[in-house]
């Protein structure tokens, strides 16, 4: 039996096509890349979440001389939210970057490990919109995090 997996996403040409709220959040995420600690890759990543409460939380990638010790911005952000606001629900999560060695003009999507974390967090709380953007150029908006990772592993698999 053949199955098909489909999900919806929207591509926007630039900031001006977004709602005022999303635009503000994207600007904040782009700006927050300056707080990354990425002396090794020079690839500054920022993740910013607007909660249903209206609160905003921010994080960045944090690298280490022992490379695997570094953590991506998205998982750093989920740790911040789960620690500071465990009862708040994410409404929108933005991922942006500033590539100090090259261009930052197209959206990046979270790495595989972060997708697993983002999907599980969505299941713990509620669905949230994911916005992917560089410093300029097209912006992609997904309706939820789970579309990023079909066949994700979950606690249900361990029952
Ligand atoms: N990085 C993130 O923070 N998020 C991603 O989704 C992709 C990669 C970081 C990890 C590392 O510090 C740098 O970007 C280059 O891989």
CSV table of N, CA and C and ligand atoms in Angstrom, one decimal:
chain,number,residue,atom,x,y,z
A,1,UNK,N,0.8,-1.2,0.0
A,1,UNK,CA,0.0,0.0,0.0
A,1,UNK,C,0.9,1.2,0.0
A,2,UNK,N,0.7,2.0,-1.0
A,2,UNK,CA,1.6,3.2,-1.1
A,2,UNK,C,0.9,4.4,-0.4
A,3,UNK,N,1.8,5.1,0.3
A,3,UNK,CA,1.3,6.3,1.0
A,3,UNK,C,2.0,7.5,0.5
A,4,UNK,N,1.3,8.7,0.7
A,4,UNK,CA,1.9,9.9,0.3
A,4,UNK,C,2.0,10.8,1.5
A,5,UNK,N,3.1,11.6,1.7
A,5,UNK,CA,3.2,12.5,2.8
A,5,UNK,C,3.2,13.9,2.2
A,6,UNK,N,2.3,14.8,2.6
A,6,UNK,CA,2.2,16.1,2.1
A,6,UNK,C,2.1,17.1,3.3
A,7,UNK,N,2.7,18.3,3.1
A,7,UNK,CA,2.5,19.3,4.1
A,7,UNK,C,2.5,20.7,3.5
A,8,UNK,N,1.9,21.6,4.2
A,8,UNK,CA,1.8,22.9,3.6
A,8,UNK,C,2.8,23.9,4.1
A,9,UNK,N,3.4,24.7,3.2
A,9,UNK,CA,4.3,25.7,3.7
A,9,UNK,C,4.1,26.9,2.7
A,10,UNK,N,4.5,28.1,3.1
A,10,UNK,CA,4.3,29.3,2.3
A,10,UNK,C,5.6,30.0,2.2
A,11,UNK,N,5.9,30.4,0.9
A,11,UNK,CA,7.2,31.1,0.7
A,11,UNK,C,6.8,32.6,0.5
A,12,UNK,N,7.4,33.4,1.2
A,12,UNK,CA,7.3,34.9,1.1
A,12,UNK,C,8.5,35.5,0.5
A,13,UNK,N,8.3,36.5,-0.4
A,13,UNK,CA,9.5,37.0,-1.0
A,13,UNK,C,10.4,37.9,-0.2
A,14,UNK,N,9.7,38.5,0.8
A,14,UNK,CA,10.5,39.4,1.7
A,14,UNK,C,9.7,39.7,2.9
A,15,UNK,N,10.3,40.5,3.8
A,15,UNK,CA,9.7,40.9,5.1
A,15,UNK,C,8.3,41.6,5.0
A,16,UNK,N,8.2,42.4,3.9
A,16,UNK,CA,7.1,43.2,3.7
A,16,UNK,C,5.8,42.4,3.5
A,17,UNK,N,5.9,41.2,3.1
A,17,UNK,CA,4.8,40.3,2.8
A,17,UNK,C,4.2,39.7,4.1
A,18,UNK,N,5.0,39.8,5.2
A,18,UNK,CA,4.5,39.1,6.5
A,18,UNK,C,3.5,40.0,7.2
A,19,UNK,N,2.8,39.4,8.2
A,19,UNK,CA,2.0,40.2,9.1
A,19,UNK,C,2.9,41.0,9.9
A,20,UNK,N,2.4,42.1,10.5
A,20,UNK,CA,3.2,43.0,11.3
A,20,UNK,C,3.9,42.2,12.5
A,21,UNK,N,3.1,41.3,13.0
A,21,UNK,CA,3.6,40.5,14.2
A,21,UNK,C,4.8,39.6,13.8
A,22,UNK,N,4.6,38.9,12.7
A,22,UNK,CA,5.7,38.0,12.2
A,22,UNK,C,6.9,38.8,11.8
A,23,UNK,N,6.7,40.0,11.2
A,23,UNK,CA,7.8,40.8,10.7
A,23,UNK,C,8.6,41.3,11.9
A,24,UNK,N,8.0,41.7,13.0
A,24,UNK,CA,8.7,42.1,14.2
A,24,UNK,C,9.5,41.0,14.8
A,25,UNK,N,8.9,39.8,14.7
A,25,UNK,CA,9.6,38.6,15.3
A,25,UNK,C,10.8,38.2,14.4
A,26,UNK,N,10.7,38.3,13.1
A,26,UNK,CA,11.8,38.0,12.2
A,26,UNK,C,12.9,39.0,12.4
A,27,UNK,N,12.6,40.2,12.5
A,27,UNK,CA,13.6,41.3,12.8
A,27,UNK,C,14.3,41.0,14.1
A,28,UNK,N,13.6,40.6,15.1
A,28,UNK,CA,14.2,40.2,16.4
A,28,UNK,C,15.2,39.0,16.3
A,29,UNK,N,14.7,38.0,15.5
A,29,UNK,CA,15.5,36.8,15.3
A,29,UNK,C,16.8,37.1,14.5
A,30,UNK,N,16.7,37.9,13.5
A,30,UNK,CA,17.8,38.3,12.7
A,30,UNK,C,18.8,39.0,13.6
A,31,UNK,N,18.3,40.0,14.4
A,31,UNK,CA,19.2,40.8,15.2
A,31,UNK,C,19.9,39.9,16.3
A,32,UNK,N,19.2,38.9,16.8
A,32,UNK,CA,19.7,38.1,17.9
A,32,UNK,C,20.8,37.2,17.4
A,33,UNK,N,21.1,37.1,16.1
A,33,UNK,CA,22.2,36.3,15.7
A,33,UNK,C,23.5,36.8,16.3
A,34,UNK,N,23.5,38.1,16.6
A,34,UNK,CA,24.8,38.7,17.1
A,34,UNK,C,25.2,38.1,18.5
A,35,UNK,N,24.2,37.4,19.1
A,35,UNK,CA,24.5,36.8,20.5
A,35,UNK,C,25.0,35.4,20.4
A,36,UNK,N,25.1,34.9,19.1
A,36,UNK,CA,25.6,33.5,19.0
A,36,UNK,C,27.1,33.4,19.5
A,37,UNK,N,27.4,32.3,19.9
A,37,UNK,CA,28.9,32.0,20.2
A,37,UNK,C,29.3,30.9,19.2
A,38,UNK,N,29.8,31.4,18.1
A,38,UNK,CA,30.2,30.5,17.0
A,38,UNK,C,31.5,30.8,16.4
A,39,UNK,N,32.6,30.9,17.3
A,39,UNK,CA,33.9,31.3,16.8
A,39,UNK,C,34.5,30.2,15.9
A,40,UNK,N,34.0,29.0,15.9
A,40,UNK,CA,34.6,27.9,15.1
A,40,UNK,C,34.0,27.9,13.7
A,41,UNK,N,32.7,27.9,13.6
A,41,UNK,CA,32.0,27.8,12.3
A,41,UNK,C,31.7,29.2,11.7
A,42,UNK,N,31.7,30.2,12.5
A,42,UNK,CA,31.3,31.5,12.1
A,42,UNK,C,29.9,31.6,11.5
A,43,UNK,N,29.1,30.6,11.9
A,43,UNK,CA,27.8,30.5,11.4
A,43,UNK,C,26.8,30.8,12.6
A,44,UNK,N,26.4,32.0,12.7
A,44,UNK,CA,25.6,32.4,13.9
A,44,UNK,C,24.2,32.1,13.6
A,45,UNK,N,23.6,31.3,14.6
A,45,UNK,CA,22.2,30.9,14.4
A,45,UNK,C,21.4,31.5,15.6
A,46,UNK,N,20.2,31.9,15.3
A,46,UNK,CA,19.3,32.5,16.4
A,46,UNK,C,18.0,31.8,16.3
A,47,UNK,N,17.4,31.5,17.4
A,47,UNK,CA,16.0,31.0,17.5
A,47,UNK,C,15.2,31.8,18.5
A,48,UNK,N,14.1,32.3,18.1
A,48,UNK,CA,13.3,33.2,18.9
A,48,UNK,C,11.8,32.7,18.9
A,49,UNK,N,11.2,32.6,20.1
A,49,UNK,CA,9.8,32.2,20.1
A,49,UNK,C,9.0,33.2,20.7
A,50,UNK,N,7.8,33.4,20.1
A,50,UNK,CA,6.8,34.2,20.7
A,50,UNK,C,5.7,33.2,21.3
A,51,UNK,N,5.5,33.4,22.6
A,51,UNK,CA,4.5,32.5,23.3
A,51,UNK,C,3.1,33.1,23.2
A,52,UNK,N,2.1,32.2,23.4
A,52,UNK,CA,0.7,32.6,23.4
A,52,UNK,C,0.5,33.7,24.4
A,53,UNK,N,1.3,33.7,25.5
A,53,UNK,CA,1.2,34.7,26.6
A,53,UNK,C,1.7,36.0,26.1
A,54,UNK,N,2.4,36.1,25.0
A,54,UNK,CA,3.0,37.3,24.5
A,54,UNK,C,4.4,37.4,24.8
A,55,UNK,N,4.9,36.6,25.8
A,55,UNK,CA,6.3,36.6,26.1
A,55,UNK,C,7.2,36.2,24.9
A,56,UNK,N,8.4,36.7,24.9
A,56,UNK,CA,9.4,36.3,23.9
A,56,UNK,C,10.6,35.7,24.5
A,57,UNK,N,11.1,34.6,24.0
A,57,UNK,CA,12.3,34.0,24.5
A,57,UNK,C,13.3,33.8,23.3
A,58,UNK,N,14.6,34.0,23.6
A,58,UNK,CA,15.6,34.0,22.6
A,58,UNK,C,16.7,33.1,22.9
A,59,UNK,N,17.4,32.5,21.9
A,59,UNK,CA,18.6,31.7,22.2
A,59,UNK,C,19.4,31.7,20.9
A,60,UNK,N,20.7,31.2,21.1
A,60,UNK,CA,21.6,31.2,19.9
A,60,UNK,C,22.4,29.9,20.0
A,61,UNK,N,23.1,29.6,18.9
A,61,UNK,CA,24.0,28.4,19.0
A,61,UNK,C,25.2,28.7,19.9
A,62,UNK,N,25.7,27.8,20.6
A,62,UNK,CA,26.8,27.9,21.6
A,62,UNK,C,27.8,26.8,21.3
A,63,UNK,N,28.9,27.2,20.7
A,63,UNK,CA,29.9,26.2,20.3
A,63,UNK,C,31.0,26.0,21.4
A,64,UNK,N,31.8,25.0,21.2
A,64,UNK,CA,32.8,24.6,22.1
A,64,UNK,C,34.0,24.1,21.3
A,65,UNK,N,35.2,24.3,21.9
A,65,UNK,CA,36.4,23.9,21.2
A,65,UNK,C,36.4,22.3,21.0
A,66,UNK,N,35.7,21.7,21.8
A,66,UNK,CA,35.4,20.2,21.6
A,66,UNK,C,34.0,20.2,20.8
A,67,UNK,N,34.1,20.2,19.5
A,67,UNK,CA,33.0,20.5,18.6
A,67,UNK,C,31.6,19.9,19.0
A,68,UNK,N,31.6,18.6,19.3
A,68,UNK,CA,30.3,18.0,19.5
A,68,UNK,C,29.6,18.5,20.8
A,69,UNK,N,30.4,19.2,21.6
A,69,UNK,CA,29.8,19.7,22.8
A,69,UNK,C,28.8,20.9,22.5
A,70,UNK,N,29.0,21.6,21.4
A,70,UNK,CA,28.2,22.7,21.0
A,70,UNK,C,26.8,22.4,20.9
A,71,UNK,N,25.9,23.4,21.1
A,71,UNK,CA,24.5,23.1,21.0
A,71,UNK,C,23.9,24.1,20.0
A,72,UNK,N,22.9,23.6,19.2
A,72,UNK,CA,22.2,24.4,18.2
A,72,UNK,C,21.3,25.4,18.9
A,73,UNK,N,21.0,26.5,18.2
A,73,UNK,CA,20.1,27.6,18.7
A,73,UNK,C,18.7,27.0,19.1
A,74,UNK,N,18.2,26.1,18.2
A,74,UNK,CA,16.8,25.7,18.5
A,74,UNK,C,16.7,24.9,19.8
A,75,UNK,N,17.7,24.0,20.0
A,75,UNK,CA,17.6,23.2,21.2
A,75,UNK,C,17.9,24.0,22.4
A,76,UNK,N,18.8,25.0,22.3
A,76,UNK,CA,19.1,25.9,23.4
A,76,UNK,C,17.8,26.7,23.7
A,77,UNK,N,17.1,27.1,22.7
A,77,UNK,CA,15.8,27.8,22.9
A,77,UNK,C,14.8,26.9,23.7
A,78,UNK,N,14.6,25.7,23.3
A,78,UNK,CA,13.7,24.8,23.9
A,78,UNK,C,14.1,24.6,25.4
A,79,UNK,N,15.4,24.6,25.7
A,79,UNK,CA,15.8,24.4,27.1
A,79,UNK,C,15.4,25.7,27.9
A,80,UNK,N,15.6,26.8,27.3
A,80,UNK,CA,15.3,28.1,27.9
A,80,UNK,C,13.8,28.1,28.2
A,81,UNK,N,13.0,27.8,27.2
A,81,UNK,CA,11.5,27.8,27.4
A,81,UNK,C,11.0,26.8,28.4
A,82,UNK,N,11.6,25.6,28.3
A,82,UNK,CA,11.1,24.5,29.3
A,82,UNK,C,11.6,24.9,30.7
A,83,UNK,N,12.6,25.6,30.8
A,83,UNK,CA,13.1,26.0,32.2
A,83,UNK,C,12.4,27.2,32.8
A,84,UNK,N,12.3,28.2,31.9
A,84,UNK,CA,11.7,29.5,32.4
A,84,UNK,C,10.2,29.5,32.3
A,85,UNK,N,9.6,28.8,31.3
A,85,UNK,CA,8.2,29.0,31.1
A,85,UNK,C,7.6,27.6,30.7
A,86,UNK,N,7.7,26.6,31.6
A,86,UNK,CA,7.3,25.3,31.2
A,86,UNK,C,5.8,25.2,31.0
A,87,UNK,N,5.0,26.2,31.5
A,87,UNK,CA,3.6,26.1,31.3
A,87,UNK,C,3.1,27.0,30.1
A,88,UNK,N,4.0,27.7,29.5
A,88,UNK,CA,3.5,28.5,28.4
A,88,UNK,C,3.6,27.8,27.0
A,89,UNK,N,2.7,28.1,26.2
A,89,UNK,CA,2.7,27.5,24.8
A,89,UNK,C,3.3,28.4,23.8
A,90,UNK,N,4.1,27.8,22.9
A,90,UNK,CA,4.7,28.5,21.8
A,90,UNK,C,3.7,28.8,20.8
A,91,UNK,N,3.7,30.0,20.3
A,91,UNK,CA,2.8,30.4,19.2
A,91,UNK,C,3.6,30.3,17.8
A,92,UNK,N,4.7,31.0,17.9
A,92,UNK,CA,5.6,31.1,16.6
A,92,UNK,C,7.0,31.0,17.0
A,93,UNK,N,7.8,30.2,16.2
A,93,UNK,CA,9.2,30.0,16.5
A,93,UNK,C,10.0,30.4,15.2
A,94,UNK,N,10.9,31.3,15.3
A,94,UNK,CA,11.7,31.8,14.1
A,94,UNK,C,13.1,31.3,14.2
A,95,UNK,N,13.6,30.8,13.1
A,95,UNK,CA,15.1,30.4,13.0
A,95,UNK,C,15.7,31.3,12.0
A,96,UNK,N,16.8,32.0,12.4
A,96,UNK,CA,17.5,32.8,11.5
A,96,UNK,C,19.0,32.6,11.7
A,97,UNK,N,19.8,33.1,10.8
A,97,UNK,CA,21.2,32.9,10.9
A,97,UNK,C,22.0,34.1,10.2
A,98,UNK,N,23.3,34.1,10.5
A,98,UNK,CA,24.1,35.1,9.9
A,98,UNK,C,25.4,34.4,9.6
A,99,UNK,N,25.7,34.1,8.4
A,99,UNK,CA,26.9,33.3,8.0
A,99,UNK,C,28.0,34.3,7.8
A,100,UNK,N,28.9,34.3,8.7
A,100,UNK,CA,30.0,35.3,8.6
A,100,UNK,C,31.0,34.9,7.5
A,101,UNK,N,30.9,33.7,7.0
A,101,UNK,CA,31.8,33.3,5.9
A,101,UNK,C,31.2,33.3,4.6
A,102,UNK,N,29.9,33.7,4.5
A,102,UNK,CA,29.3,33.6,3.2
A,102,UNK,C,27.9,34.3,3.2
A,103,UNK,N,27.0,33.8,2.5
A,103,UNK,CA,25.7,34.5,2.3
A,103,UNK,C,24.7,34.1,3.4
A,104,UNK,N,23.8,35.0,3.6
A,104,UNK,CA,22.7,34.7,4.6
A,104,UNK,C,21.4,35.1,3.9
A,105,UNK,N,21.2,34.7,2.6
A,105,UNK,CA,20.1,35.2,1.9
A,105,UNK,C,19.0,34.2,1.5
A,106,UNK,N,19.1,33.0,2.2
A,106,UNK,CA,18.0,32.0,2.0
A,106,UNK,C,17.6,31.4,3.3
A,107,UNK,N,16.4,30.9,3.5
A,107,UNK,CA,16.0,30.3,4.8
A,107,UNK,C,16.9,29.0,5.1
A,108,UNK,N,17.2,28.8,6.3
A,108,UNK,CA,17.7,27.5,6.7
A,108,UNK,C,16.7,26.7,7.5
A,109,UNK,N,16.7,25.4,7.4
A,109,UNK,CA,15.8,24.6,8.2
A,109,UNK,C,16.6,23.9,9.3
A,110,UNK,N,15.9,23.7,10.5
A,110,UNK,CA,16.6,23.1,11.6
A,110,UNK,C,17.3,21.7,11.3
A,111,UNK,N,18.4,21.4,11.9
A,111,UNK,CA,19.1,20.2,11.6
A,111,UNK,C,18.2,19.0,12.1
A,112,UNK,N,18.6,17.8,11.8
A,112,UNK,CA,17.8,16.6,12.1
A,112,UNK,C,17.6,16.5,13.6
A,113,UNK,N,18.7,16.7,14.4
A,113,UNK,CA,18.5,16.5,15.9
A,113,UNK,C,17.6,17.6,16.4
A,114,UNK,N,17.6,18.8,15.9
A,114,UNK,CA,16.7,19.8,16.4
A,114,UNK,C,15.3,19.5,16.0
A,115,UNK,N,15.1,19.0,14.8
A,115,UNK,CA,13.7,18.6,14.4
A,115,UNK,C,13.1,17.6,15.4
A,116,UNK,N,13.9,16.6,15.8
A,116,UNK,CA,13.3,15.7,16.7
A,116,UNK,C,12.9,16.4,18.0
A,117,UNK,N,13.8,17.3,18.5
A,117,UNK,CA,13.4,18.1,19.7
A,117,UNK,C,12.2,19.0,19.5
A,118,UNK,N,12.2,19.7,18.4
A,118,UNK,CA,11.1,20.6,18.1
A,118,UNK,C,9.8,19.9,18.0
A,119,UNK,N,9.8,18.7,17.4
A,119,UNK,CA,8.6,17.9,17.2
A,119,UNK,C,8.1,17.4,18.6
A,120,UNK,N,9.0,16.9,19.4
A,120,UNK,CA,8.6,16.4,20.7
A,120,UNK,C,8.0,17.5,21.6
A,121,UNK,N,8.6,18.7,21.5
A,121,UNK,CA,8.1,19.8,22.3
A,121,UNK,C,6.7,20.2,21.8
A,122,UNK,N,6.5,20.1,20.6
A,122,UNK,CA,5.2,20.5,20.0
A,122,UNK,C,4.1,19.5,20.6
A,123,UNK,N,4.5,18.2,20.7
A,123,UNK,CA,3.6,17.2,21.3
A,123,UNK,C,3.4,17.5,22.8
A,124,UNK,N,4.4,18.0,23.5
A,124,UNK,CA,4.2,18.2,24.9
A,124,UNK,C,3.3,19.4,25.2
A,125,UNK,N,3.2,20.4,24.3
A,125,UNK,CA,2.5,21.6,24.6
A,125,UNK,C,1.4,21.7,23.5
A,126,UNK,N,1.7,22.5,22.5
A,126,UNK,CA,0.7,22.7,21.4
A,126,UNK,C,1.4,23.0,20.1
A,127,UNK,N,0.7,22.9,19.0
A,127,UNK,CA,1.3,23.2,17.7
A,127,UNK,C,1.8,24.6,17.6
A,128,UNK,N,2.8,24.8,16.9
A,128,UNK,CA,3.3,26.2,16.7
A,128,UNK,C,3.8,26.4,15.2
A,129,UNK,N,3.7,27.6,14.8
A,129,UNK,CA,4.2,28.0,13.5
A,129,UNK,C,5.7,28.1,13.5
A,130,UNK,N,6.4,27.7,12.4
A,130,UNK,CA,7.8,27.8,12.3
A,130,UNK,C,8.2,28.7,11.1
A,131,UNK,N,9.0,29.7,11.4
A,131,UNK,CA,9.4,30.6,10.4
A,131,UNK,C,10.9,30.5,10.1
A,132,UNK,N,11.3,30.3,8.9
A,132,UNK,CA,12.7,30.1,8.6
A,132,UNK,C,13.2,31.2,7.7
A,133,UNK,N,14.3,31.9,8.1
A,133,UNK,CA,14.8,33.0,7.3
A,133,UNK,C,16.3,33.3,7.5
A,134,UNK,N,16.9,33.9,6.5
A,134,UNK,CA,18.3,34.4,6.7
A,134,UNK,C,18.2,35.8,7.2
A,135,UNK,N,19.2,36.6,6.6
A,135,UNK,CA,19.1,38.0,7.0
A,135,UNK,C,18.4,38.8,5.9
A,136,UNK,N,18.1,38.1,4.8
A,136,UNK,CA,17.4,38.8,3.7
A,136,UNK,C,16.9,37.6,2.8
A,137,UNK,N,16.1,38.0,1.8
A,137,UNK,CA,15.6,37.0,0.8
A,137,UNK,C,14.4,36.3,1.3
A,138,UNK,N,14.1,35.2,0.6
A,138,UNK,CA,12.8,34.5,0.9
A,138,UNK,C,12.7,34.1,2.3
A,139,UNK,N,11.4,34.0,2.8
A,139,UNK,CA,11.1,33.5,4.1
A,139,UNK,C,10.1,32.4,4.0
A,140,UNK,N,10.3,31.3,4.7
A,140,UNK,CA,9.4,30.1,4.6
A,140,UNK,C,8.6,30.0,5.9
A,141,UNK,N,7.3,29.8,5.8
A,141,UNK,CA,6.5,29.6,7.0
A,141,UNK,C,5.8,28.2,7.0
A,142,UNK,N,6.1,27.4,8.0
A,142,UNK,CA,5.4,26.1,8.1
A,142,UNK,C,4.3,26.2,9.2
A,143,UNK,N,3.2,25.5,9.0
A,143,UNK,CA,2.1,25.6,9.9
A,143,UNK,C,2.4,24.9,11.2
A,144,UNK,N,3.3,24.0,11.2
A,144,UNK,CA,3.6,23.3,12.5
A,144,UNK,C,5.0,22.7,12.4
A,145,UNK,N,5.6,22.3,13.5
A,145,UNK,CA,6.9,21.7,13.6
A,145,UNK,C,6.9,20.2,13.1
A,146,UNK,N,5.8,19.5,13.3
A,146,UNK,CA,5.9,18.1,13.0
A,146,UNK,C,6.0,17.8,11.5
A,147,UNK,N,5.6,18.8,10.7
A,147,UNK,CA,5.8,18.6,9.2
A,147,UNK,C,7.3,18.5,8.9
A,148,UNK,N,8.1,19.0,9.7
A,148,UNK,CA,9.6,19.0,9.5
A,148,UNK,C,10.2,17.6,9.6
A,149,UNK,N,9.5,16.7,10.2
A,149,UNK,CA,10.1,15.4,10.5
A,149,UNK,C,9.1,14.2,10.4
A,150,UNK,N,8.8,13.8,9.2
A,150,UNK,CA,7.9,12.6,9.1
A,150,UNK,C,8.5,11.4,9.8
A,151,UNK,N,7.7,10.5,10.3
A,151,UNK,CA,8.2,9.3,10.9
A,151,UNK,C,9.2,9.6,12.1
A,152,UNK,N,8.9,10.7,12.8
A,152,UNK,CA,9.7,11.0,14.0
A,152,UNK,C,9.5,9.9,15.1
A,153,UNK,N,10.6,9.7,15.8
A,153,UNK,CA,10.5,8.7,16.9
A,153,UNK,C,9.8,9.4,18.1
A,154,UNK,N,8.9,8.7,18.8
A,154,UNK,CA,8.3,9.3,19.9
A,154,UNK,C,8.1,8.3,21.1
A,155,UNK,N,7.7,8.8,22.2
A,155,UNK,CA,7.5,8.0,23.4
A,155,UNK,C,6.5,6.9,23.1
A,156,UNK,N,5.6,7.1,22.2
A,156,UNK,CA,4.6,6.1,21.9
A,156,UNK,C,5.3,4.8,21.3
A,157,UNK,N,6.4,5.0,20.7
A,157,UNK,CA,7.1,3.9,20.1
A,157,UNK,C,7.7,3.0,21.2
A,158,UNK,N,7.8,3.5,22.4
A,158,UNK,CA,8.4,2.7,23.5
A,158,UNK,C,7.4,2.0,24.4
A,159,UNK,N,6.1,2.1,24.0
A,159,UNK,CA,5.1,1.5,24.9
A,159,UNK,C,5.0,0.0,24.7
B,1,LIG,N1,23.3,25.2,13.9
B,1,LIG,C1,22.2,25.6,14.6
B,1,LIG,O1,22.3,26.3,15.6
B,1,LIG,N2,21.0,25.2,14.2
B,1,LIG,C2,20.8,24.5,13.0
B,1,LIG,O2,19.6,24.1,12.8
B,1,LIG,C3,21.9,24.2,12.1
B,1,LIG,C4,23.2,24.3,12.7
B,1,LIG,C5,24.6,25.6,14.4
B,1,LIG,C6,25.5,24.5,14.9
B,1,LIG,C7,26.9,25.0,14.7
B,1,LIG,O3,27.2,25.9,15.8
B,1,LIG,C8,26.7,25.9,13.5
B,1,LIG,O4,25.3,26.2,13.3
B,1,LIG,C9,27.3,25.3,12.2
B,1,LIG,O5,26.8,24.0,12.0
